[in-house]
PDB file of C-alpha atoms in Angstrom:
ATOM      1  CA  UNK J  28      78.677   3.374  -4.024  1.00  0.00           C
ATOM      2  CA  UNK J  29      80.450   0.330  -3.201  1.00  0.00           C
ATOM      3  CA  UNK J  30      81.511   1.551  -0.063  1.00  0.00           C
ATOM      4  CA  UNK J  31      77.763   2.025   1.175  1.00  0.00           C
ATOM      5  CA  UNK J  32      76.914  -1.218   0.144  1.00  0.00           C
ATOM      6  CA  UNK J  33      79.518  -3.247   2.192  1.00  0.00           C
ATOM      7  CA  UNK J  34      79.002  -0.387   5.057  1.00  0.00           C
ATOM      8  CA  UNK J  35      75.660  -1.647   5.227  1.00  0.00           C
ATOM      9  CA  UNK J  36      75.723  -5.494   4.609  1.00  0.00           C
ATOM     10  CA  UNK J  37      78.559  -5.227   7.118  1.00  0.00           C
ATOM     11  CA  UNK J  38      76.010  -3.074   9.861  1.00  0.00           C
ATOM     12  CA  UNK J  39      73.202  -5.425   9.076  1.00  0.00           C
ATOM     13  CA  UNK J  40      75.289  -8.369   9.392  1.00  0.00           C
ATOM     14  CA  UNK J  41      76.670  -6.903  13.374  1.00  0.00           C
ATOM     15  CA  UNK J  42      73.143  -6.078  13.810  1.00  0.00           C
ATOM     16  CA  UNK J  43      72.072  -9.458  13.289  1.00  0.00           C
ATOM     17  CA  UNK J  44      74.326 -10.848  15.275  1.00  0.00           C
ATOM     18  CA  UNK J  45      74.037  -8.584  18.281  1.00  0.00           C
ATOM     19  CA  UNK J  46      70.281  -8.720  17.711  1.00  0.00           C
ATOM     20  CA  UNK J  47      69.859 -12.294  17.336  1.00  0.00           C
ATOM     21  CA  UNK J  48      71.943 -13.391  20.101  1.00  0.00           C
ATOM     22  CA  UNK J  49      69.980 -10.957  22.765  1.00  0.00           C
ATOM     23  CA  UNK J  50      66.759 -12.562  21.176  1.00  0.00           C
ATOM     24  CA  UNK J  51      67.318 -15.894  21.607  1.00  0.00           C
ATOM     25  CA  UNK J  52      69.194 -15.628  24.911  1.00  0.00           C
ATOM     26  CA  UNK J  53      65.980 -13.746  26.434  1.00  0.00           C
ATOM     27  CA  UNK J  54      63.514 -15.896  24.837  1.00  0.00           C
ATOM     28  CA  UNK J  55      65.504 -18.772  25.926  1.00  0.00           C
ATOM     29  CA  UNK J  56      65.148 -17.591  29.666  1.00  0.00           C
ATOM     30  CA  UNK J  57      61.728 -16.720  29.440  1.00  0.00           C
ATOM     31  CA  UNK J  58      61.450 -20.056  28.520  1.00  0.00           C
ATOM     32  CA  UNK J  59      63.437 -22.115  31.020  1.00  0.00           C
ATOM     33  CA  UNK J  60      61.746 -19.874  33.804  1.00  0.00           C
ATOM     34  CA  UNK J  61      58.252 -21.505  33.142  1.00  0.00           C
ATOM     35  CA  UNK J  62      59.505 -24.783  34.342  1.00  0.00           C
ATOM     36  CA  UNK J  63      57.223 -26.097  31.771  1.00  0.00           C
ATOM     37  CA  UNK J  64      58.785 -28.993  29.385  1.00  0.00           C
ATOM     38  CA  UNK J  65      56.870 -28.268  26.350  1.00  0.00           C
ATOM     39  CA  UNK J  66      57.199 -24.320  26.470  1.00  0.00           C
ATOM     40  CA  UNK J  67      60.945 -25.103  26.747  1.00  0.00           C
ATOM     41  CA  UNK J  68      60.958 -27.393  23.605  1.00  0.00           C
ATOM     42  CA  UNK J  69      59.011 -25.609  21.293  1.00  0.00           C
ATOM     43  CA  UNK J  70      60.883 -22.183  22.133  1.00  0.00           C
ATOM     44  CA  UNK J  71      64.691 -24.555  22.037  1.00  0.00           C
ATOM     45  CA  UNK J  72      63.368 -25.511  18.488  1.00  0.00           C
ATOM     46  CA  UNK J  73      62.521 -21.989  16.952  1.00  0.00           C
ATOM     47  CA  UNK J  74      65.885 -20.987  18.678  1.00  0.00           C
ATOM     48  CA  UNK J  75      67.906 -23.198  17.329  1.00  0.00           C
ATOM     49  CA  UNK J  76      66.539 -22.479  14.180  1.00  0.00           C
ATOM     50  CA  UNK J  77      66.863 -19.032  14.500  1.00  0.00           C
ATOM     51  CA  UNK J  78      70.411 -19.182  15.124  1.00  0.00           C
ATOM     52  CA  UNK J  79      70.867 -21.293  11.808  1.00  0.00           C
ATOM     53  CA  UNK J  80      69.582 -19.492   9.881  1.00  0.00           C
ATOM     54  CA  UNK J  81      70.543 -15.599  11.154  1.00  0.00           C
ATOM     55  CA  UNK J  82      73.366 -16.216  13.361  1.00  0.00           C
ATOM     56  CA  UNK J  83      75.504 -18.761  11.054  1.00  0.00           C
ATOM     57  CA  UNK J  84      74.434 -16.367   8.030  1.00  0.00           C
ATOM     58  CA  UNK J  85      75.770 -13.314   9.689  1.00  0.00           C
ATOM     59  CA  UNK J  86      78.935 -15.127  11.117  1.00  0.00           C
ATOM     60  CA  UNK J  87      79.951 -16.073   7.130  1.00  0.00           C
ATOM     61  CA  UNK J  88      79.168 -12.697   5.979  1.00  0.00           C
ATOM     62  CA  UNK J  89      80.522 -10.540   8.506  1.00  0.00           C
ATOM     63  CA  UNK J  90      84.570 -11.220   7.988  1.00  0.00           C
ATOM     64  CA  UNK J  91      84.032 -11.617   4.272  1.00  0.00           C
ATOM     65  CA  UNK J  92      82.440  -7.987   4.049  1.00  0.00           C
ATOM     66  CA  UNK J  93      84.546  -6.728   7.014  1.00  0.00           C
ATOM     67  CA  UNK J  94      88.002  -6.938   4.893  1.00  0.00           C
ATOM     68  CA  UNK J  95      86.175  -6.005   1.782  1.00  0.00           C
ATOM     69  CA  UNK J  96      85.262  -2.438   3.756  1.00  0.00           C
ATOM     70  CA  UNK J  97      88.626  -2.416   5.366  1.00  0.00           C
ATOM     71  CA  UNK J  98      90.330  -2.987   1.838  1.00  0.00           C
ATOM     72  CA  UNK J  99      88.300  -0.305   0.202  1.00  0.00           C
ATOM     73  CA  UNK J 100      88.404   2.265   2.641  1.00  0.00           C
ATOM     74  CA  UNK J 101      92.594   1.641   2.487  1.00  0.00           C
ATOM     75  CA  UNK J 102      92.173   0.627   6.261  1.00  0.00           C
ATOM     76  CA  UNK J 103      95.426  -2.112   6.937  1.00  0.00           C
ATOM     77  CA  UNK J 104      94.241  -5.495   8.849  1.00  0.00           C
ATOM     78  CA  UNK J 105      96.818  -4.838  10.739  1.00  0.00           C
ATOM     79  CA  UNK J 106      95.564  -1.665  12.464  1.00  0.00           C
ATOM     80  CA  UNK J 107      95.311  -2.331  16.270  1.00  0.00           C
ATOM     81  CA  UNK J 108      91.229  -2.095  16.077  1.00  0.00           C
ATOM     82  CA  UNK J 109      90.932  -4.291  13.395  1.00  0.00           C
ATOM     83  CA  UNK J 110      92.888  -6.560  14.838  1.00  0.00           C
ATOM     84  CA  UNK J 111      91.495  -6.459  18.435  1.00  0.00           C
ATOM     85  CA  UNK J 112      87.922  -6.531  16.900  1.00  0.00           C
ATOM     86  CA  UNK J 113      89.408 -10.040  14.912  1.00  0.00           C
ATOM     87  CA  UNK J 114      90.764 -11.416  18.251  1.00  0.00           C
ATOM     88  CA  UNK J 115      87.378 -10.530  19.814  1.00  0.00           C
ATOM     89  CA  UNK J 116      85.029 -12.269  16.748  1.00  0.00           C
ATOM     90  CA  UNK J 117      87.474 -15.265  17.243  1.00  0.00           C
ATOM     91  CA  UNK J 118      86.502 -15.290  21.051  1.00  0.00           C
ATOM     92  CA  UNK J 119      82.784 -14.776  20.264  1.00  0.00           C
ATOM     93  CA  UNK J 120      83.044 -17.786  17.842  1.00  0.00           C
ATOM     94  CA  UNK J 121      84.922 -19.829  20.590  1.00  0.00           C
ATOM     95  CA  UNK J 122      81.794 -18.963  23.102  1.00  0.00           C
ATOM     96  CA  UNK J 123      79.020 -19.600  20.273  1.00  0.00           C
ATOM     97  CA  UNK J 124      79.914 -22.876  18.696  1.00  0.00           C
ATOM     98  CA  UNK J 125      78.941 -24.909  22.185  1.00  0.00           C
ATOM     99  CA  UNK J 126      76.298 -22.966  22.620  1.00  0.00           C
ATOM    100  CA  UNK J 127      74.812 -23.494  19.209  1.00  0.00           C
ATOM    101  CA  UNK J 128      75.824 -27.861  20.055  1.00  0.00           C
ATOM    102  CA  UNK J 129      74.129 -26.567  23.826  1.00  0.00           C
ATOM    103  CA  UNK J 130      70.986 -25.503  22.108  1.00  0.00           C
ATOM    104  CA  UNK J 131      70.622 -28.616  19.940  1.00  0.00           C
ATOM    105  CA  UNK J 132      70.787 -30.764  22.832  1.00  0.00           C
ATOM    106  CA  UNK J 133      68.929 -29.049  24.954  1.00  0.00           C
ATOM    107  CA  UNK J 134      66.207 -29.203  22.298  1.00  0.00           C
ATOM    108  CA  UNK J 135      66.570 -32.872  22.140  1.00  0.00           C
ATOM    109  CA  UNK J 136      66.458 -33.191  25.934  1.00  0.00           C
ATOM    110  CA  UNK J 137      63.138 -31.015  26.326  1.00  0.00           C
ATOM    111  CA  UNK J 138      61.795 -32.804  23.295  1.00  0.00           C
ATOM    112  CA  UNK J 139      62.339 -36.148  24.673  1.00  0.00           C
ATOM    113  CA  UNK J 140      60.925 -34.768  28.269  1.00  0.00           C
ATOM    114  CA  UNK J 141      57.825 -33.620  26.444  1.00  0.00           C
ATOM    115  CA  UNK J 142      56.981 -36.882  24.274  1.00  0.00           C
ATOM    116  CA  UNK J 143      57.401 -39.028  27.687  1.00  0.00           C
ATOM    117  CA  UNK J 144      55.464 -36.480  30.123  1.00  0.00           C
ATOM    118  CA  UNK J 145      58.773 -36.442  32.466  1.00  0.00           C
ATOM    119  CA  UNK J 146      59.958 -32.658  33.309  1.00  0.00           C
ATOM    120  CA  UNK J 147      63.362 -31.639  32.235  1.00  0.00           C
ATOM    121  CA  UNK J 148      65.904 -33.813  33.088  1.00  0.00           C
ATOM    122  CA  UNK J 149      69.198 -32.826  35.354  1.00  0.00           C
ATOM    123  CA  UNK J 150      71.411 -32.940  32.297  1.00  0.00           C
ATOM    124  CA  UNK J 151      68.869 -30.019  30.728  1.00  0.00           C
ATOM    125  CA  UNK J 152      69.424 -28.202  33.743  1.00  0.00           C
ATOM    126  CA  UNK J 153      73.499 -28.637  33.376  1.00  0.00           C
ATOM    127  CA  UNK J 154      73.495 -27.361  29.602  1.00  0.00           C
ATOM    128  CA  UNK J 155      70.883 -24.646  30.208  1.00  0.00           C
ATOM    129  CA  UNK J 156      73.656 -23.179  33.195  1.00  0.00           C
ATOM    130  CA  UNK J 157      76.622 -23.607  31.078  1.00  0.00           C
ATOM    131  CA  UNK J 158      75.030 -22.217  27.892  1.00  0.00           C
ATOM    132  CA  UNK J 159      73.760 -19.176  30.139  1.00  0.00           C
ATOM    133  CA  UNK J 160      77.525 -18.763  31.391  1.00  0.00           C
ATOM    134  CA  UNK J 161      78.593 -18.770  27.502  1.00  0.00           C
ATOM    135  CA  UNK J 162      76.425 -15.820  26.594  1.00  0.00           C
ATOM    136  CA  UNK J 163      78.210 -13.116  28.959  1.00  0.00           C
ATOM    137  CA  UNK J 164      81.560 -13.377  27.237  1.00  0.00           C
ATOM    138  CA  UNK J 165      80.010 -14.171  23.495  1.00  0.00           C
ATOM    139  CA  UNK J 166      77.657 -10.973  24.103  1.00  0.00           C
ATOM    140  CA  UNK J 167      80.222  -8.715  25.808  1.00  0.00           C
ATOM    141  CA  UNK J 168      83.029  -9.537  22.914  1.00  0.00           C
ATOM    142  CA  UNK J 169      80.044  -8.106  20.242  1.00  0.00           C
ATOM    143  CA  UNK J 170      79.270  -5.350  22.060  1.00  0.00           C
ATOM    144  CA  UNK J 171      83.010  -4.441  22.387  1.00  0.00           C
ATOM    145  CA  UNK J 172      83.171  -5.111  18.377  1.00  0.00           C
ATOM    146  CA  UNK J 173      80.378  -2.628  17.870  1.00  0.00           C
ATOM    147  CA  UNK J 174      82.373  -0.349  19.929  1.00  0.00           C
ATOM    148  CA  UNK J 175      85.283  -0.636  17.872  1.00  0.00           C
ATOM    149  CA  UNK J 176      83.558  -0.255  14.387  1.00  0.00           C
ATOM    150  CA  UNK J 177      82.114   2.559  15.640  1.00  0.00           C
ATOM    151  CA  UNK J 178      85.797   4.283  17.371  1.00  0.00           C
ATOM    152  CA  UNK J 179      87.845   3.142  15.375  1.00  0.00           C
ATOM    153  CA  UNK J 180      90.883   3.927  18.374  1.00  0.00           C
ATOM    154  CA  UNK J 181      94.190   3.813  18.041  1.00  0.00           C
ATOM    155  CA  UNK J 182      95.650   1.277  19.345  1.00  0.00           C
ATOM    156  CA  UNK J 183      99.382   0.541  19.448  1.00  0.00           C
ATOM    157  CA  UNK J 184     100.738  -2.699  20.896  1.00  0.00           C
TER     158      UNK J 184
END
């Protein structure tokens, strides 16, 4: 029984993840491409919100029930997917925690815009590229974690 339980804290918790950070990445764009300051700010707040409370959750959880699946399956950390997929969540976490500052300021940049009537300043413009760059290797590094939950390959180094 324990097994099922971490096997699906530990799916819901990549789900999340995966989920959340396609979510807020389109909703985001969708966003930015109205031009319009106060679209912009209200959707940066509910993002950044969002990725408080479901992204930061799932990025706690997801080692801690990871090596508790790994452990009782009899799985070694050291096996090469495990440790590719660790390697990978490191890079995804090296992508994310800009974007997550990003998203804060751009929030505070649109919300500033907004209260004076100005449209998005240049430096909102500078974030919302970089943080757009940010996503393609964060979201590819997930989707390549997925793949290796789910294939568990051999892989000798």
């Amino acid at each position: 029984m324990l097994y099922f339980v971490l096997k699906f804290l530990h799916l819901i918790g990549a789900s999340v993840l995966l989920g959340t950070g396609a979510g807020i990445a389109f909703f985001m764009l969708l966003a930015h491409r109205t031009g319009r300051t106060e679209t912009v700010a209200a959707v940066a707040r509910m993002v950044v919100v969002a990725d408080f409370l479901f992204t930061a959750t799932a990025v706690v959880l997801q080692p801690v029930t990871g090596i508790a699946l790994a452990w009782n399956v009899g799985y070694s950390l050291t096996e090469g997917w495990i440790l590719l997929s660790l390697l990978l969540y490191v890079i995804t976490g090296a992508f994310w925690l800009p974007v997550v500052w990003m998203q804060m300021e751009m929030r505070r940049l649109a919300e500033t815009a907004r209260k004076s009537g100005e449209p998005l300043p240049k430096r909102y413009h500078q974030l919302f590229r970089l943080w757009f760059a940010f996503g393609f290797p964060a979201f590819g590094a997930v989707v390549a974690i997925f793949w290796l939950m789910i294939t568990r390959p051999i892989l000798d180094w």
